[in-house]
């Protein structure tokens, strides 16, 4: 199947445009003629169903559009508009590749599939959590309520992720600027300043010689350094894609000072929010836990939840495997164990999500407060070292020292 964008005229000579799914352009034209349209132009579009790296990245970047679409669809269905009409309305409202995605959903629903199955076929944009919440809403006859809950969850998840990204963005930008400044100093400023002193034949201080050596290394062997870093990056990426390598990298990330604690709290909050939402929607506990595990991208957390699931299936105490995983704090372990035994796990998870949501806010503020002066001092030391190394021989030549 392919997606074709078309422009055509209605019987009253009004112009229409849209997309249609067909195997070939000829089949697409036949379908449009059956609707009574006179085709003026038809072109093939990207299907949006590929699961390659570019498609997955596009799906993550379209998360805001997906959330807006779910919220709008929930509003339309709550107002009594039929699902298919709502999808067609939203397809006319959106633009770009996401319009094609909505058109896929509309065509699949028109063909007799449920909305959850249509979402599953668009797995690049709609994850398993979206599919299952929608499926539960369809089974219980409350699709508008399910879509509203889904939109609320995704909005909260985006706010939480946004706070974490913003906290990490500042140090990354500062480091990138500092790195660029150091490269400029070492490859342009230092060679020009030291060239005259080197020609005079006077012996340079040890600090100046060290900085000069680094400068020559960057100028003469930049291609080797760049190639080595590229190879190293590819090796690290390949290693992280393996099961052991991914778990090792994720565990190292969680144990980073300050940043690791922030990521641990964010993952714990996401785990609590997703699991409580799935349980509230009526899914069995084991199925909800399996879906929650797959929504977390950290393999250390996935392994911990796998041990949690095995303990529940075996009827054992869940506190021991959760504590042994080392990823959950004692408070989280205790609340999950008590909630499991008392049958109030949903309430415990909601309290846990609220608590860790506040702690993520505090952790982001603490991270920013710690990193700002630390990075300023680090950059001052780096630039100051280069500046002192270039000024020192000038001072010696002029007999100031």
Coordinates of C-alpha atoms in Angstrom, one line a residue:
X1 CA 0.0 0.0 0.0
X2 CA 1.1 3.6 -0.8
X3 CA -0.3 7.0 0.0
X4 CA -1.2 9.3 -2.9
X5 CA -1.9 13.0 -2.6
X6 CA -4.5 14.2 -5.1
X7 CA -6.1 17.4 -6.3
X8 CA -9.5 17.0 -8.0
X9 CA -12.8 18.8 -8.8
X10 CA -16.3 18.0 -7.5
X11 CA -19.3 17.8 -9.7
X12 CA -20.1 21.4 -8.8
X13 CA -16.5 22.4 -10.1
X14 CA -15.2 23.1 -6.6
X15 CA -11.6 22.1 -5.9
X16 CA -10.7 19.5 -3.3
X17 CA -7.4 18.0 -2.2
X18 CA -6.5 15.1 0.1
X19 CA -4.8 11.8 0.3
X20 CA -5.8 8.2 -0.5
X21 CA -4.3 4.8 0.1
X22 CA -4.0 2.4 -2.9
X23 CA -1.6 -0.2 -4.3
X24 CA -1.0 1.7 -7.5
X25 CA -1.7 5.2 -9.0
X26 CA -4.3 3.6 -11.3
X27 CA -6.1 2.1 -8.4
X28 CA -6.1 5.4 -6.7
X29 CA -7.6 7.1 -9.7
X30 CA -10.3 4.5 -9.9
X31 CA -11.2 5.0 -6.3
X32 CA -11.4 8.8 -6.8
X33 CA -13.5 8.4 -9.9
X34 CA -15.9 6.2 -8.0
X35 CA -16.4 9.1 -5.6
X36 CA -17.4 11.3 -8.6
X37 CA -14.2 13.3 -8.7
X38 CA -12.4 14.6 -11.7
X39 CA -8.7 14.2 -11.0
X40 CA -6.3 17.1 -11.9
X41 CA -3.2 15.9 -10.2
X42 CA -2.0 12.8 -8.2
X43 CA 1.4 12.2 -6.6
X44 CA 2.8 9.5 -4.3
X45 CA 3.6 10.4 -0.7
X46 CA 5.8 8.9 1.9
X47 CA 3.8 6.2 3.6
X48 CA 4.9 7.1 7.1
X49 CA 4.9 3.4 8.1
X50 CA 8.5 2.6 7.8
X51 CA 10.2 1.8 11.1
X52 CA 13.7 2.9 10.2
X53 CA 15.8 5.4 12.2
X54 CA 14.4 8.4 10.3
X55 CA 10.8 7.3 10.9
X56 CA 11.3 6.6 14.6
X57 CA 13.0 10.0 15.0
X58 CA 10.1 11.7 13.1
X59 CA 7.7 9.9 15.4
X60 CA 9.4 11.2 18.5
X61 CA 9.5 14.8 17.1
X62 CA 5.8 14.6 16.3
X63 CA 4.9 13.8 19.9
X64 CA 3.3 17.2 20.4
X65 CA 1.2 16.8 17.3
X66 CA 0.1 13.3 18.5
X67 CA -1.0 14.8 21.8
X68 CA -2.9 17.6 20.2
X69 CA -4.6 15.1 17.8
X70 CA -5.7 12.9 20.7
X71 CA -7.0 15.9 22.6
X72 CA -8.9 17.2 19.6
X73 CA -10.3 13.8 18.8
X74 CA -11.5 13.4 22.4
X75 CA -13.3 16.7 22.1
X76 CA -15.0 15.8 18.9
X77 CA -16.2 12.4 20.1
X78 CA -17.4 13.9 23.4
X79 CA -19.5 16.4 21.4
X80 CA -21.2 13.4 19.7
X81 CA -19.4 13.6 16.4
X82 CA -18.9 10.1 14.9
X83 CA -15.3 8.8 15.1
X84 CA -14.8 8.6 11.3
X85 CA -16.2 12.1 10.8
X86 CA -13.9 13.3 13.5
X87 CA -10.8 11.7 11.9
X88 CA -11.7 13.2 8.5
X89 CA -12.1 16.6 10.1
X90 CA -8.7 16.4 11.8
X91 CA -7.1 15.2 8.6
X92 CA -8.3 18.4 6.8
X93 CA -7.0 20.5 9.8
X94 CA -3.4 19.1 10.0
X95 CA -0.7 19.6 7.5
X96 CA 2.5 17.7 6.4
X97 CA 3.3 14.1 7.1
X98 CA 1.1 13.9 10.1
X99 CA -1.9 14.6 7.9
X100 CA -1.0 11.4 6.0
X101 CA -0.9 9.6 9.3
X102 CA -4.4 10.7 10.2
X103 CA -5.6 9.8 6.7
X104 CA -4.2 6.3 7.3
X105 CA -6.2 6.1 10.5
X106 CA -9.4 7.3 8.8
X107 CA -9.0 4.8 5.9
X108 CA -8.3 1.9 8.3
X109 CA -11.4 2.8 10.4
X110 CA -13.5 3.1 7.3
X111 CA -12.3 -0.3 6.3
X112 CA -13.8 -1.8 9.4
X113 CA -10.8 -1.8 11.8
X114 CA -11.0 -0.3 15.3
X115 CA -9.2 2.9 16.2
X116 CA -6.8 1.0 18.4
X117 CA -5.8 -1.4 15.6
X118 CA -5.4 1.5 13.2
X119 CA -3.1 3.2 15.8
X120 CA -1.1 -0.1 16.1
X121 CA -0.4 0.0 12.4
X122 CA 1.0 3.5 12.9
X123 CA 3.3 2.3 15.7
X124 CA 5.9 5.0 14.8
X125 CA 3.6 7.7 16.1
X126 CA 1.3 5.8 18.6
X127 CA 3.1 3.7 21.2
X128 CA 1.7 0.6 22.9
X129 CA 0.3 2.7 25.8
X130 CA -1.8 4.7 23.4
X131 CA -3.0 1.6 21.7
X132 CA -4.1 -0.2 24.9
X133 CA -5.8 2.8 26.5
X134 CA -7.8 3.3 23.3
X135 CA -8.6 -0.4 23.1
X136 CA -9.9 -0.4 26.7
X137 CA -12.1 2.7 25.9
X138 CA -13.5 1.0 22.8
X139 CA -14.3 -2.2 24.8
X140 CA -16.1 -0.3 27.6
X141 CA -17.9 2.1 25.2
X142 CA -16.1 5.2 26.7
X143 CA -13.7 6.1 23.9
X144 CA -14.0 9.9 24.6
X145 CA -13.1 9.3 28.3
X146 CA -10.2 7.1 27.3
X147 CA -8.9 9.6 24.8
X148 CA -9.1 12.5 27.4
X149 CA -7.2 10.4 29.9
X150 CA -4.6 9.5 27.3
X151 CA -4.2 13.2 26.3
X152 CA -3.8 14.3 29.9
X153 CA -1.2 11.6 30.5
X154 CA 0.8 12.6 27.4
X155 CA 0.7 16.3 28.3
X156 CA 1.9 15.5 31.8
X157 CA 4.6 13.3 30.4
X158 CA 5.8 16.0 28.0
X159 CA 5.9 18.6 30.8
X160 CA 8.0 16.2 32.9
X161 CA 10.4 15.4 30.0
X162 CA 10.6 19.0 29.1
X163 CA 11.8 19.9 32.6
X164 CA 14.5 17.3 32.5
X165 CA 15.6 18.3 29.0
X166 CA 15.7 22.0 29.9
X167 CA 17.9 21.1 33.0
X168 CA 20.3 19.2 30.8
X169 CA 20.3 21.6 27.9
X170 CA 22.0 24.5 29.7
X171 CA 25.2 22.6 30.6
X172 CA 25.3 21.0 27.1
X173 CA 25.1 24.5 25.4
X174 CA 27.7 25.9 27.7
X175 CA 30.1 23.0 27.1
X176 CA 29.6 23.3 23.4
X177 CA 30.4 27.0 23.4
X178 CA 33.4 26.4 25.7
X179 CA 34.7 23.7 23.4
X180 CA 34.3 26.0 20.3
X181 CA 36.2 28.8 22.1
X182 CA 39.0 26.5 23.1
X183 CA 39.4 25.2 19.6
X184 CA 39.6 28.7 18.2
X185 CA 42.2 29.7 20.8
X186 CA 44.3 26.7 20.3
X187 CA 44.3 26.7 16.5
X188 CA 44.4 30.5 15.7
X189 CA 45.3 32.6 18.7
X190 CA 48.0 30.5 20.3
X191 CA 50.0 29.8 17.1
X192 CA 50.0 33.5 16.1
X193 CA 51.1 34.7 19.5
X194 CA 53.8 32.2 20.0
X195 CA 55.3 32.2 16.5
X196 CA 57.5 35.3 17.1
X197 CA 58.6 34.0 20.5
X198 CA 59.6 30.7 19.0
X199 CA 61.7 32.3 16.3
X200 CA 63.6 34.4 18.9
X201 CA 65.2 31.1 20.1
X202 CA 64.4 31.9 23.8
X203 CA 63.4 28.8 25.8
X204 CA 59.7 28.8 26.6
X205 CA 58.2 27.9 30.0
X206 CA 56.9 24.4 30.5
X207 CA 53.3 25.5 30.6
X208 CA 53.7 27.3 27.3
X209 CA 55.4 24.3 25.7
X210 CA 52.5 22.0 26.8
X211 CA 49.9 24.4 25.3
X212 CA 51.9 24.7 22.2
X213 CA 52.1 21.0 21.8
X214 CA 48.4 20.6 22.1
X215 CA 47.9 23.4 19.6
X216 CA 50.2 21.7 17.0
X217 CA 48.4 18.4 17.6
X218 CA 45.1 20.0 16.8
X219 CA 46.4 21.8 13.7
X220 CA 48.5 19.0 12.2
X221 CA 46.5 15.9 13.2
X222 CA 42.9 17.2 13.3
X223 CA 41.8 14.7 10.7
X224 CA 43.2 11.8 12.8
X225 CA 41.6 13.1 15.9
X226 CA 38.2 13.6 14.2
X227 CA 38.4 10.1 12.6
X228 CA 39.3 8.5 15.9
X229 CA 36.4 10.3 17.7
X230 CA 34.0 9.2 14.9
X231 CA 35.2 5.5 15.2
X232 CA 34.9 5.7 18.9
X233 CA 31.3 7.1 18.7
X234 CA 30.3 4.3 16.3
X235 CA 31.8 1.7 18.6
X236 CA 30.0 3.1 21.6
X237 CA 26.7 3.3 19.6
X238 CA 27.2 -0.3 18.5
X239 CA 28.0 -1.4 22.0
X240 CA 24.9 0.4 23.4
X241 CA 22.6 -1.4 20.9
X242 CA 23.6 -4.8 22.4
X243 CA 21.6 -6.1 25.4
X244 CA 24.6 -6.1 27.7
X245 CA 26.0 -2.8 26.4
X246 CA 22.7 -1.0 26.6
X247 CA 22.2 -2.2 30.2
X248 CA 25.7 -1.2 31.1
X249 CA 25.4 2.3 29.5
X250 CA 22.0 2.8 31.2
X251 CA 23.4 1.8 34.6
X252 CA 26.3 4.1 34.2
X253 CA 23.9 7.0 33.3
X254 CA 21.9 6.3 36.5
X255 CA 25.0 6.5 38.6
X256 CA 26.2 9.8 37.3
X257 CA 26.4 12.5 40.0
X258 CA 23.3 14.7 40.2
X259 CA 22.2 13.9 36.6
X260 CA 21.8 10.2 37.4
X261 CA 19.5 11.0 40.4
X262 CA 17.4 13.3 38.2
X263 CA 17.0 10.6 35.5
X264 CA 16.2 8.0 38.2
X265 CA 13.4 10.2 39.6
X266 CA 12.0 11.0 36.1
X267 CA 11.9 7.3 35.3
X268 CA 10.2 6.4 38.6
X269 CA 7.6 9.1 38.1
X270 CA 6.9 7.9 34.5
X271 CA 6.6 4.3 35.7
X272 CA 4.1 5.2 38.4
X273 CA 2.0 7.4 36.1
X274 CA 1.9 4.8 33.3
X275 CA 1.1 1.9 35.5
X276 CA -1.6 3.7 37.5
X277 CA -3.2 5.0 34.3
X278 CA -3.3 1.4 32.8
X279 CA -4.7 0.0 36.0
X280 CA -7.4 2.7 36.2
X281 CA -8.4 1.9 32.7
X282 CA -9.2 -1.7 33.7
X283 CA -6.3 -3.7 32.3
X284 CA -5.1 -6.8 34.3
X285 CA -2.1 -6.0 36.5
X286 CA 0.4 -8.3 34.7
X287 CA -0.6 -6.9 31.3
X288 CA -0.4 -3.4 32.6
X289 CA 3.1 -4.1 34.1
X290 CA 4.3 -5.5 30.8
X291 CA 3.2 -2.5 28.9
X292 CA 4.7 -0.2 31.4
X293 CA 8.0 -2.0 31.2
X294 CA 8.1 -1.6 27.4
X295 CA 7.4 2.2 27.6
X296 CA 10.5 2.8 29.7
X297 CA 13.6 3.1 27.5
X298 CA 16.1 2.4 30.3
X299 CA 17.0 -1.3 30.3
X300 CA 18.0 -1.3 34.0
X301 CA 14.5 -0.3 34.9
X302 CA 13.1 -2.8 32.4
X303 CA 15.0 -5.6 34.1
X304 CA 13.9 -4.5 37.5
X305 CA 10.2 -4.5 36.4
X306 CA 10.8 -7.9 34.9
X307 CA 11.9 -9.2 38.3
X308 CA 8.9 -7.5 39.8
X309 CA 6.6 -9.3 37.4
X310 CA 8.2 -12.7 38.0
X311 CA 7.8 -12.2 41.8
X312 CA 4.1 -11.3 41.4
X313 CA 3.5 -14.3 39.1
X314 CA 5.2 -16.6 41.6
X315 CA 3.3 -15.2 44.6
X316 CA 6.5 -14.1 46.3
X317 CA 7.2 -11.0 48.3
X318 CA 7.8 -8.2 45.8
X319 CA 10.0 -6.1 48.1
X320 CA 13.1 -8.3 47.9
X321 CA 13.5 -8.3 44.0
X322 CA 12.7 -4.6 43.8
X323 CA 15.2 -3.8 46.5
X324 CA 17.8 -6.1 44.9
X325 CA 17.5 -4.2 41.6
X326 CA 19.0 -1.1 43.1
X327 CA 17.0 1.3 40.9
X328 CA 14.1 2.0 43.3
X329 CA 14.5 3.9 46.5
X330 CA 13.4 2.1 49.8
X331 CA 10.3 4.4 49.9
X332 CA 9.2 3.2 46.4
X333 CA 9.9 -0.4 47.3
X334 CA 7.9 -0.1 50.5
X335 CA 4.9 1.6 48.8
X336 CA 4.7 -0.9 46.0
X337 CA 4.9 -3.8 48.5
X338 CA 2.2 -2.3 50.8
X339 CA 0.0 -1.4 47.8
X340 CA 0.3 -4.9 46.4
X341 CA -0.7 -6.5 49.7
X342 CA -3.5 -4.1 50.6
X343 CA -5.0 -4.0 47.1
X344 CA -4.6 -0.2 47.0
X345 CA -1.8 -0.2 44.5
X346 CA -3.4 2.4 42.2
X347 CA -3.7 4.9 45.0
X348 CA -0.1 4.2 46.1
X349 CA 1.1 4.7 42.5
X350 CA -0.7 8.0 42.2
X351 CA 0.8 9.3 45.4
X352 CA 4.2 8.1 44.2
X353 CA 3.8 9.9 40.9
X354 CA 2.8 13.2 42.7
X355 CA 5.7 12.9 45.1
X356 CA 8.3 12.2 42.4
X357 CA 6.9 14.8 40.1
X358 CA 7.7 17.4 42.8
X359 CA 11.1 15.8 43.4
X360 CA 11.9 16.1 39.7
X361 CA 11.2 19.8 40.0
X362 CA 13.5 20.1 43.0
X363 CA 16.2 18.0 41.3
X364 CA 16.2 20.1 38.1
X365 CA 16.5 23.3 40.2
X366 CA 19.3 21.8 42.2
X367 CA 21.1 20.6 39.0
X368 CA 21.0 24.0 37.5
X369 CA 22.1 25.6 40.7
X370 CA 25.1 23.3 40.9
X371 CA 26.1 23.2 37.3
X372 CA 26.1 27.0 36.6
X373 CA 28.9 28.0 38.9
X374 CA 30.8 24.7 38.2
X375 CA 30.8 25.3 34.5
X376 CA 31.7 29.0 34.9
X377 CA 34.7 28.0 37.0
X378 CA 35.7 25.2 34.6
X379 CA 35.6 27.4 31.6
X380 CA 37.5 30.2 33.4
X381 CA 40.3 27.7 34.3
X382 CA 40.5 26.4 30.7
X383 CA 40.7 29.9 29.1
X384 CA 42.8 31.3 31.9
X385 CA 45.4 28.5 31.5
X386 CA 45.7 29.2 27.7
X387 CA 45.9 32.9 28.3
X388 CA 48.5 32.6 31.1
X389 CA 50.6 30.2 28.9
X390 CA 50.7 32.8 26.1
X391 CA 51.3 35.8 28.4
X392 CA 54.0 34.2 30.5
X393 CA 56.8 34.1 27.9
X394 CA 56.0 37.7 26.8
X395 CA 56.4 38.8 30.4
X396 CA 59.7 37.0 30.7
X397 CA 61.0 38.5 27.5
X398 CA 60.2 42.0 28.6
X399 CA 61.9 41.3 32.0
X400 CA 58.8 41.9 34.0
X401 CA 59.3 38.7 36.0

